[in-house]
mmCIF file of C-alpha atoms and ligand atoms in Angstrom:
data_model
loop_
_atom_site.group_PDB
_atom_site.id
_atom_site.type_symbol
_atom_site.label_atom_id
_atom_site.label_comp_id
_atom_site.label_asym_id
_atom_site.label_seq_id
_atom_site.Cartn_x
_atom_site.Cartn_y
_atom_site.Cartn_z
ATOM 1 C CA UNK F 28 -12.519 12.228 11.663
ATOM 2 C CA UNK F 29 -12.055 15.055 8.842
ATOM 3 C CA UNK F 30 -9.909 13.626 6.224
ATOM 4 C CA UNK F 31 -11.927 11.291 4.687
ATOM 5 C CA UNK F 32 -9.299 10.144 1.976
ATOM 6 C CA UNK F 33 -6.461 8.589 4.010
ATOM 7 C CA UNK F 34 -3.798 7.944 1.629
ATOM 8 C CA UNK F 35 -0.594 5.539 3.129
ATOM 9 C CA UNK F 36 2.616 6.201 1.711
ATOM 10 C CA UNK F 37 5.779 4.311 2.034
ATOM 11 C CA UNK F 38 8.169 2.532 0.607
ATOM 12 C CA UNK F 39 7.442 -1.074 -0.656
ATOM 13 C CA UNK F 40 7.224 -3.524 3.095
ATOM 14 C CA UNK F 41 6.504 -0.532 4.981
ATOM 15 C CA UNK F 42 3.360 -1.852 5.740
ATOM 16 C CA UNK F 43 0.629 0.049 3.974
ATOM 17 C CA UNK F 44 -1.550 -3.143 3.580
ATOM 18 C CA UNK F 45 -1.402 -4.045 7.221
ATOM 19 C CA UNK F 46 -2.279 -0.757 8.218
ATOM 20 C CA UNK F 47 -5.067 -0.169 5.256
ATOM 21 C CA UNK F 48 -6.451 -3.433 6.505
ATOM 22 C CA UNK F 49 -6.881 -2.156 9.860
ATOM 23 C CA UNK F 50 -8.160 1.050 9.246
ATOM 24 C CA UNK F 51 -11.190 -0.887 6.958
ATOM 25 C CA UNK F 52 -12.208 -3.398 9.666
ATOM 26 C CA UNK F 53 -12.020 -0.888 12.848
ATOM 27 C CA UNK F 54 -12.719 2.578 10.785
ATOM 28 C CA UNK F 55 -15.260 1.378 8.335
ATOM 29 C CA UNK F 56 -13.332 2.761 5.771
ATOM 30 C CA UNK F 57 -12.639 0.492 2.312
ATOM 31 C CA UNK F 58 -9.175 0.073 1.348
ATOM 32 C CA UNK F 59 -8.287 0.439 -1.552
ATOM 33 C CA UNK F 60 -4.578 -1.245 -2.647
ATOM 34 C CA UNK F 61 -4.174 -1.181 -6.593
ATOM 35 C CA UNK F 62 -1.526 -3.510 -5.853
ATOM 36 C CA UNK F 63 -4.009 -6.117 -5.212
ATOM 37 C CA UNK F 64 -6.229 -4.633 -8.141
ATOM 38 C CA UNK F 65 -3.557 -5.133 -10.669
ATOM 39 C CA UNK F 66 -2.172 -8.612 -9.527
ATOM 40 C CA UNK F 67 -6.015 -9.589 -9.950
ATOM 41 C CA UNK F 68 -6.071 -7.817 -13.438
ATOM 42 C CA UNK F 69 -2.903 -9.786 -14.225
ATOM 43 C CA UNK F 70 -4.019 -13.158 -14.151
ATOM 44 C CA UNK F 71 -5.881 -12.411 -17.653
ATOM 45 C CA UNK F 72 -3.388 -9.058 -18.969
ATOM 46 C CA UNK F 73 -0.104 -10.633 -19.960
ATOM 47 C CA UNK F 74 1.275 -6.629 -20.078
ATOM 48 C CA UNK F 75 0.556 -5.810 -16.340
ATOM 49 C CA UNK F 76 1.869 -9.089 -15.487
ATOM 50 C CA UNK F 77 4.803 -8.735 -16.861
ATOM 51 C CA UNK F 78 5.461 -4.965 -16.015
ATOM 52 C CA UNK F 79 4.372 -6.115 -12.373
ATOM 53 C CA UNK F 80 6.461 -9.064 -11.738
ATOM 54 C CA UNK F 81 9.822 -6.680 -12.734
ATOM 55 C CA UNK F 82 9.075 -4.309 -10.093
ATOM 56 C CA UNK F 83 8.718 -1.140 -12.641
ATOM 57 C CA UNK F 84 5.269 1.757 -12.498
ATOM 58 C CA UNK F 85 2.212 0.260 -14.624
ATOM 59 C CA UNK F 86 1.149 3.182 -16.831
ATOM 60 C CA UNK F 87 -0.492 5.963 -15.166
ATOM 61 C CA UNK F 88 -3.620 6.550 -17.615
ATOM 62 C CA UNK F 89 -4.306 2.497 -16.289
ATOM 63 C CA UNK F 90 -4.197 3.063 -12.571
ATOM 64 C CA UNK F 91 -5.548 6.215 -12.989
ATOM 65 C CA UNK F 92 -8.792 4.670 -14.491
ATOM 66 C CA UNK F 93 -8.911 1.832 -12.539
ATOM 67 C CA UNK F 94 -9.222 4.043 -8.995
ATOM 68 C CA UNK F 95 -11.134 6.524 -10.535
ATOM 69 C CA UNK F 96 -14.172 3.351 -11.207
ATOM 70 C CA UNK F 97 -13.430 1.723 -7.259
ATOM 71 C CA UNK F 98 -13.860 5.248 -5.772
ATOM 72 C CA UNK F 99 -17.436 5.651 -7.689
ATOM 73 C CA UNK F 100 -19.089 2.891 -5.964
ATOM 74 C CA UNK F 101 -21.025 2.954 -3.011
ATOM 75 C CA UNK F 102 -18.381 1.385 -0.373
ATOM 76 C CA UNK F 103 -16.073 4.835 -0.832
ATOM 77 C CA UNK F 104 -19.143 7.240 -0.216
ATOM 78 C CA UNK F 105 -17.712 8.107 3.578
ATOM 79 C CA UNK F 106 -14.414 7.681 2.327
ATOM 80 C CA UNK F 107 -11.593 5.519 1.861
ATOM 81 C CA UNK F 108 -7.964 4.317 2.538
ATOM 82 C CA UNK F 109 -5.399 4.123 -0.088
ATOM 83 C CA UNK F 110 -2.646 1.954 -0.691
ATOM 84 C CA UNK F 111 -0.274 2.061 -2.910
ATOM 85 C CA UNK F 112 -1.628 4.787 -4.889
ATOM 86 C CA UNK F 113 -0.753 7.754 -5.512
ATOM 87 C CA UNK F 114 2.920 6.348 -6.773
ATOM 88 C CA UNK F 115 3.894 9.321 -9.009
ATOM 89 C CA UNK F 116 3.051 13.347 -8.989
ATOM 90 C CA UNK F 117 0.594 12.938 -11.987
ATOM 91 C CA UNK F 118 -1.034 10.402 -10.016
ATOM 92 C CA UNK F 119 -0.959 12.688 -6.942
ATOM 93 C CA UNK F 120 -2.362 15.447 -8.840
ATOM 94 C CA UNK F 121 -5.355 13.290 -10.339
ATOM 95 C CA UNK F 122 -6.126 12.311 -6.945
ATOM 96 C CA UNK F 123 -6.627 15.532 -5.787
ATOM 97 C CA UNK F 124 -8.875 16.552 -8.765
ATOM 98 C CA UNK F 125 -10.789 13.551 -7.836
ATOM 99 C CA UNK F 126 -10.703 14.544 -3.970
ATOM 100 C CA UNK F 127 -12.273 17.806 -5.131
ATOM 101 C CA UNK F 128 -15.560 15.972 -7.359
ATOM 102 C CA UNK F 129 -15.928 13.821 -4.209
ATOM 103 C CA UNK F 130 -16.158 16.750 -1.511
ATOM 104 C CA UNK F 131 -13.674 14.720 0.423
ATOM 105 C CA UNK F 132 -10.268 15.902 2.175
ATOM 106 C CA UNK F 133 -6.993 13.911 2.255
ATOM 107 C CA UNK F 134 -4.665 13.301 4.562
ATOM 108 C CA UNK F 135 -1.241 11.297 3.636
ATOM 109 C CA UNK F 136 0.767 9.695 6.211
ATOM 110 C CA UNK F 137 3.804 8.254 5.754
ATOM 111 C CA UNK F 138 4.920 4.796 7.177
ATOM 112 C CA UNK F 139 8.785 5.685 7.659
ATOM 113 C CA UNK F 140 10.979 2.319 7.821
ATOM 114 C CA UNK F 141 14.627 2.512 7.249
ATOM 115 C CA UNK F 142 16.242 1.046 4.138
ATOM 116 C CA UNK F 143 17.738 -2.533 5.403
ATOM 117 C CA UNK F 144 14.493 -3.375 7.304
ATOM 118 C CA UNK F 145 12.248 -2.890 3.649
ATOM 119 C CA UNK F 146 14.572 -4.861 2.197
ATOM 120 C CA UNK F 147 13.891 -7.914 4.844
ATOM 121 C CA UNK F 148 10.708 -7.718 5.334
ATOM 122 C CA UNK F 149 10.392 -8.269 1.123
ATOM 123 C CA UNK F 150 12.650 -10.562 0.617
ATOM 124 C CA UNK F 151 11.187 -12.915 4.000
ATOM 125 C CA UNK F 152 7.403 -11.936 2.793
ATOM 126 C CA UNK F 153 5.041 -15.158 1.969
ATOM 127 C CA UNK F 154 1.521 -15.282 1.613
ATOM 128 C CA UNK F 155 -1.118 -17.717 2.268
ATOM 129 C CA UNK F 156 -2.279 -18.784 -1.226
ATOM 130 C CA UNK F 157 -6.047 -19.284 0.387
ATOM 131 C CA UNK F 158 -6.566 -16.009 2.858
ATOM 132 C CA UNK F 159 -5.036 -13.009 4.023
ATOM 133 C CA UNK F 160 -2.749 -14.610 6.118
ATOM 134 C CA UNK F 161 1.433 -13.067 5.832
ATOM 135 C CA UNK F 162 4.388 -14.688 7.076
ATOM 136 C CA UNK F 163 7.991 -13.691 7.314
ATOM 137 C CA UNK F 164 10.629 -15.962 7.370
ATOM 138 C CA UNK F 165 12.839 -13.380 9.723
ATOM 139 C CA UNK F 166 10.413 -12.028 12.034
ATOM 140 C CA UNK F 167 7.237 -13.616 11.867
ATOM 141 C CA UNK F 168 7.612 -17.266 10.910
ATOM 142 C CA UNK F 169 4.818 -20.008 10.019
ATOM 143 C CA UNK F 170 4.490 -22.629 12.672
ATOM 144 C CA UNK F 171 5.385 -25.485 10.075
ATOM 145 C CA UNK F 172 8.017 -24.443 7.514
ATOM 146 C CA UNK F 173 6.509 -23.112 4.389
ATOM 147 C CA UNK F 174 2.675 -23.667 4.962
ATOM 148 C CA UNK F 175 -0.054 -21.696 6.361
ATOM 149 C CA UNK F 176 -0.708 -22.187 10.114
ATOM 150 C CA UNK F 177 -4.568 -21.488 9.334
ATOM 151 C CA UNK F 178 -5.181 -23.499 6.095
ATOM 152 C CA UNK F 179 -2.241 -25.961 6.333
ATOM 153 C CA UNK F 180 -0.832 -24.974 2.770
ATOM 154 C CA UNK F 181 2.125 -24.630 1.120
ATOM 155 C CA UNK F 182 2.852 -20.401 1.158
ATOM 156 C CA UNK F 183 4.104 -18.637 -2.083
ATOM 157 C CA UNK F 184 6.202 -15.618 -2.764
ATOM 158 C CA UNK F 185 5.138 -12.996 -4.957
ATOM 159 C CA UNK F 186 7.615 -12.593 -8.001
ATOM 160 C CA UNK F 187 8.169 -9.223 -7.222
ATOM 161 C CA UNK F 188 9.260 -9.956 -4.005
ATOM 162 C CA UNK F 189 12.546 -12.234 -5.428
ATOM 163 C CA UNK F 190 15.553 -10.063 -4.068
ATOM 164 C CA UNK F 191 16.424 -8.988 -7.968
ATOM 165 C CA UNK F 192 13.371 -7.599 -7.839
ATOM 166 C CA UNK F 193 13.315 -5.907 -4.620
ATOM 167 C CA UNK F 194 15.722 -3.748 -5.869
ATOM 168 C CA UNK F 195 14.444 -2.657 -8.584
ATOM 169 C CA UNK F 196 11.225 -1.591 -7.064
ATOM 170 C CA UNK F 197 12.934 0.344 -4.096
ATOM 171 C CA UNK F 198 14.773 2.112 -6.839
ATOM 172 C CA UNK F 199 11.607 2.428 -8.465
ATOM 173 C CA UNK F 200 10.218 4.520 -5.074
ATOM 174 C CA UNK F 201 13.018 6.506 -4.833
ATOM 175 C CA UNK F 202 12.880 8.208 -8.273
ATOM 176 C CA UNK F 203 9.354 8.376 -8.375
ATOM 177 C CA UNK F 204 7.263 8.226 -5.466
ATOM 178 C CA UNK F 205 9.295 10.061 -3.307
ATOM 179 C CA UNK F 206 8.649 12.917 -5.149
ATOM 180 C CA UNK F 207 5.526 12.621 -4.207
ATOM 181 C CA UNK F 208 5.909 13.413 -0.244
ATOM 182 C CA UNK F 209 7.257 16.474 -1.401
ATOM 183 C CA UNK F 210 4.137 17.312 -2.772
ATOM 184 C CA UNK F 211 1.982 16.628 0.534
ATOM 185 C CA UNK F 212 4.595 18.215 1.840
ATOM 186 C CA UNK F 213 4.620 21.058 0.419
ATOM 187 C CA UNK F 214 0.362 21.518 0.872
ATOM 188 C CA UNK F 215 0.990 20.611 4.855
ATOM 189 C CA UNK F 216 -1.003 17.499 4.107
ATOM 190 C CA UNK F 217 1.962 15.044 5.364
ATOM 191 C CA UNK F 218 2.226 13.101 8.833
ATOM 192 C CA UNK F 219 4.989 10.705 9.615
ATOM 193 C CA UNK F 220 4.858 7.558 11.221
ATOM 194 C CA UNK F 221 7.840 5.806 12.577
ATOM 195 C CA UNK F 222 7.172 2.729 10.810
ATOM 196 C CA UNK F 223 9.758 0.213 12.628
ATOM 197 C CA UNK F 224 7.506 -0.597 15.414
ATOM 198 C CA UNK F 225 4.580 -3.341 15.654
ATOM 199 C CA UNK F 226 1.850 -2.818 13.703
ATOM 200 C CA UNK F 227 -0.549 -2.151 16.768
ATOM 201 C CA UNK F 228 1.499 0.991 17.815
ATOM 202 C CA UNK F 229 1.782 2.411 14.506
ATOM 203 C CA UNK F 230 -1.844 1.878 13.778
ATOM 204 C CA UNK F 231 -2.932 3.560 17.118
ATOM 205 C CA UNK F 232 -0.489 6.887 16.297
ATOM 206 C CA UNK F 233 -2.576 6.651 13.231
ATOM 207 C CA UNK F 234 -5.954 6.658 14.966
ATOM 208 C CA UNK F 235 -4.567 9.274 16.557
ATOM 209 C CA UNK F 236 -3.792 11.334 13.659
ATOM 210 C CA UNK F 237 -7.189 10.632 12.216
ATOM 211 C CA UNK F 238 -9.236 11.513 14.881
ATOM 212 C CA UNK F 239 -7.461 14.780 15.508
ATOM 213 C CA UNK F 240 -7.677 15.654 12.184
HETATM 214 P P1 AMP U 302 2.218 -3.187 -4.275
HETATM 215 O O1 AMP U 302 1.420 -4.415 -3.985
HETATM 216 O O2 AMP U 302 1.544 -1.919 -3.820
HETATM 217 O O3 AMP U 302 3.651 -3.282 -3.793
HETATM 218 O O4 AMP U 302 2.300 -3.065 -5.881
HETATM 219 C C1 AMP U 302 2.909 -4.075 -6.644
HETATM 220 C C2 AMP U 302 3.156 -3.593 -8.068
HETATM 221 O O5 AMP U 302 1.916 -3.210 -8.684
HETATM 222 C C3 AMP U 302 4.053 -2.379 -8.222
HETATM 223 O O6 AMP U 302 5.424 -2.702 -8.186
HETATM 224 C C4 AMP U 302 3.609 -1.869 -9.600
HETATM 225 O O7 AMP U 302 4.113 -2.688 -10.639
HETATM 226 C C5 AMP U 302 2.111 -2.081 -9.539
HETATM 227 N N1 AMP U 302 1.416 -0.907 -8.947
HETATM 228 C C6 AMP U 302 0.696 -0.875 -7.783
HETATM 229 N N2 AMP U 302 0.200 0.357 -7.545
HETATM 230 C C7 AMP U 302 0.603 1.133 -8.589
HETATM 231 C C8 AMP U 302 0.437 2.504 -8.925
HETATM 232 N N3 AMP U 302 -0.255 3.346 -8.131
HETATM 233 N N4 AMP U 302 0.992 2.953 -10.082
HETATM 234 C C9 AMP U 302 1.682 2.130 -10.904
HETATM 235 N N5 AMP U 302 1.904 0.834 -10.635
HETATM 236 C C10 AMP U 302 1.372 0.316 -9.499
#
């Protein structure tokens, strides 16, 4: 594998985390989601929380920092898997600065899933409150309405996952991290996954894409 920074891109329920997930228990390789960093940050940070729940960008110089400290630490020495970062060009363009310190290449690939699907997938997510576990009310229902079929509790919706919100942070993409495929784009640094497929095909056309470099 040559690219040793793998950096998903997508639009919010593409299905970065499922696939960054994946690529850390068969590839080795950590994954890194400052979606998760920041919703743990925001338990104790009313600002993130807030900015969070309404769907809108958490500052750059923040996220910036916050990946720059995860990337340092042993885990990320072979390399790791982004998700959900880099959402904006000057993000984009600290990443590659950082790429460059590290020795390490990047590769982006893009998880492509059309508009009305996103939207479902968000709107149906719910989350096990205790593990990993993900449900979907439309396509991949709990067992027992509403509770976990491994820990046997009640599931919970993230706030930013309310269909008011959706919007907003679909919006959000297209104004300001679409922009940023351009930029891989425009380096020859971009693959493209159709992302409206189970998660087991789109993860082995990503193998794929790793391996051949
Ligand atoms: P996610 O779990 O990746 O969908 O991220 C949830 C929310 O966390 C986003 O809507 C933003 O408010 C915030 N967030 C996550 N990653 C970033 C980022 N790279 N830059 C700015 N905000 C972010």
């Amino acid at each position: 594998m040559s690219s040793k920074i793998i950096v998903l891109m997508g639009a919010p329920g593409a299905g970065k985390g499922t696939q960054a997930r994946l690529i850390q228990e068969r590839l080795g390789l950590p994954q890194i989601s400052t979606g998760d960093m920041l919703r743990a940050l925001a338990a104790e940070a009313e600002d993130i929380h807030t900015t969070q729940a309404s769907g809108k960008l958490i500052s750059d110089d923040v996220v910036i920092e916050m990946v720059r400290q995860r990337t340092a630490a042993g885990d990320c020495r072979d390399g790791y898997a982004l998700d959900g970062f880099p959402r904006t060009i000057v993000q984009a363009e600290m990443l590659d600065r950082l790429a460059e310190s590290q020795h390490e290449t990047l590769k982006a690939i893009l998880i492509d899933v059309p508009p009305a699907v996103l939207e479902k997938r968000l709107t149906g997510r719910r989350n096990c409150p205790i593990g990993n576990e993900t449900y979907n009310i439309y396509f991949k229902p709990p067992r027992v309405d509403n509770v976990c079929d491994v820990h046997g509790v009640p599931l919970v919706q993230r706030a930013d996952d309310r269909v008011d919100r959706v919007q907003v942070r679909l919006d959000t993409y297209a104004s300001q991290t679409a922009p940023v495929l351009d930029y891989y784009k425009q380096s020859d640094r971009l693959e493209i996954i159709n992302g409206d497929q189970e998660a087991e095909k789109i993860y082995s056309e990503l193998e794929r894409i790793l391996t051949n470099g």
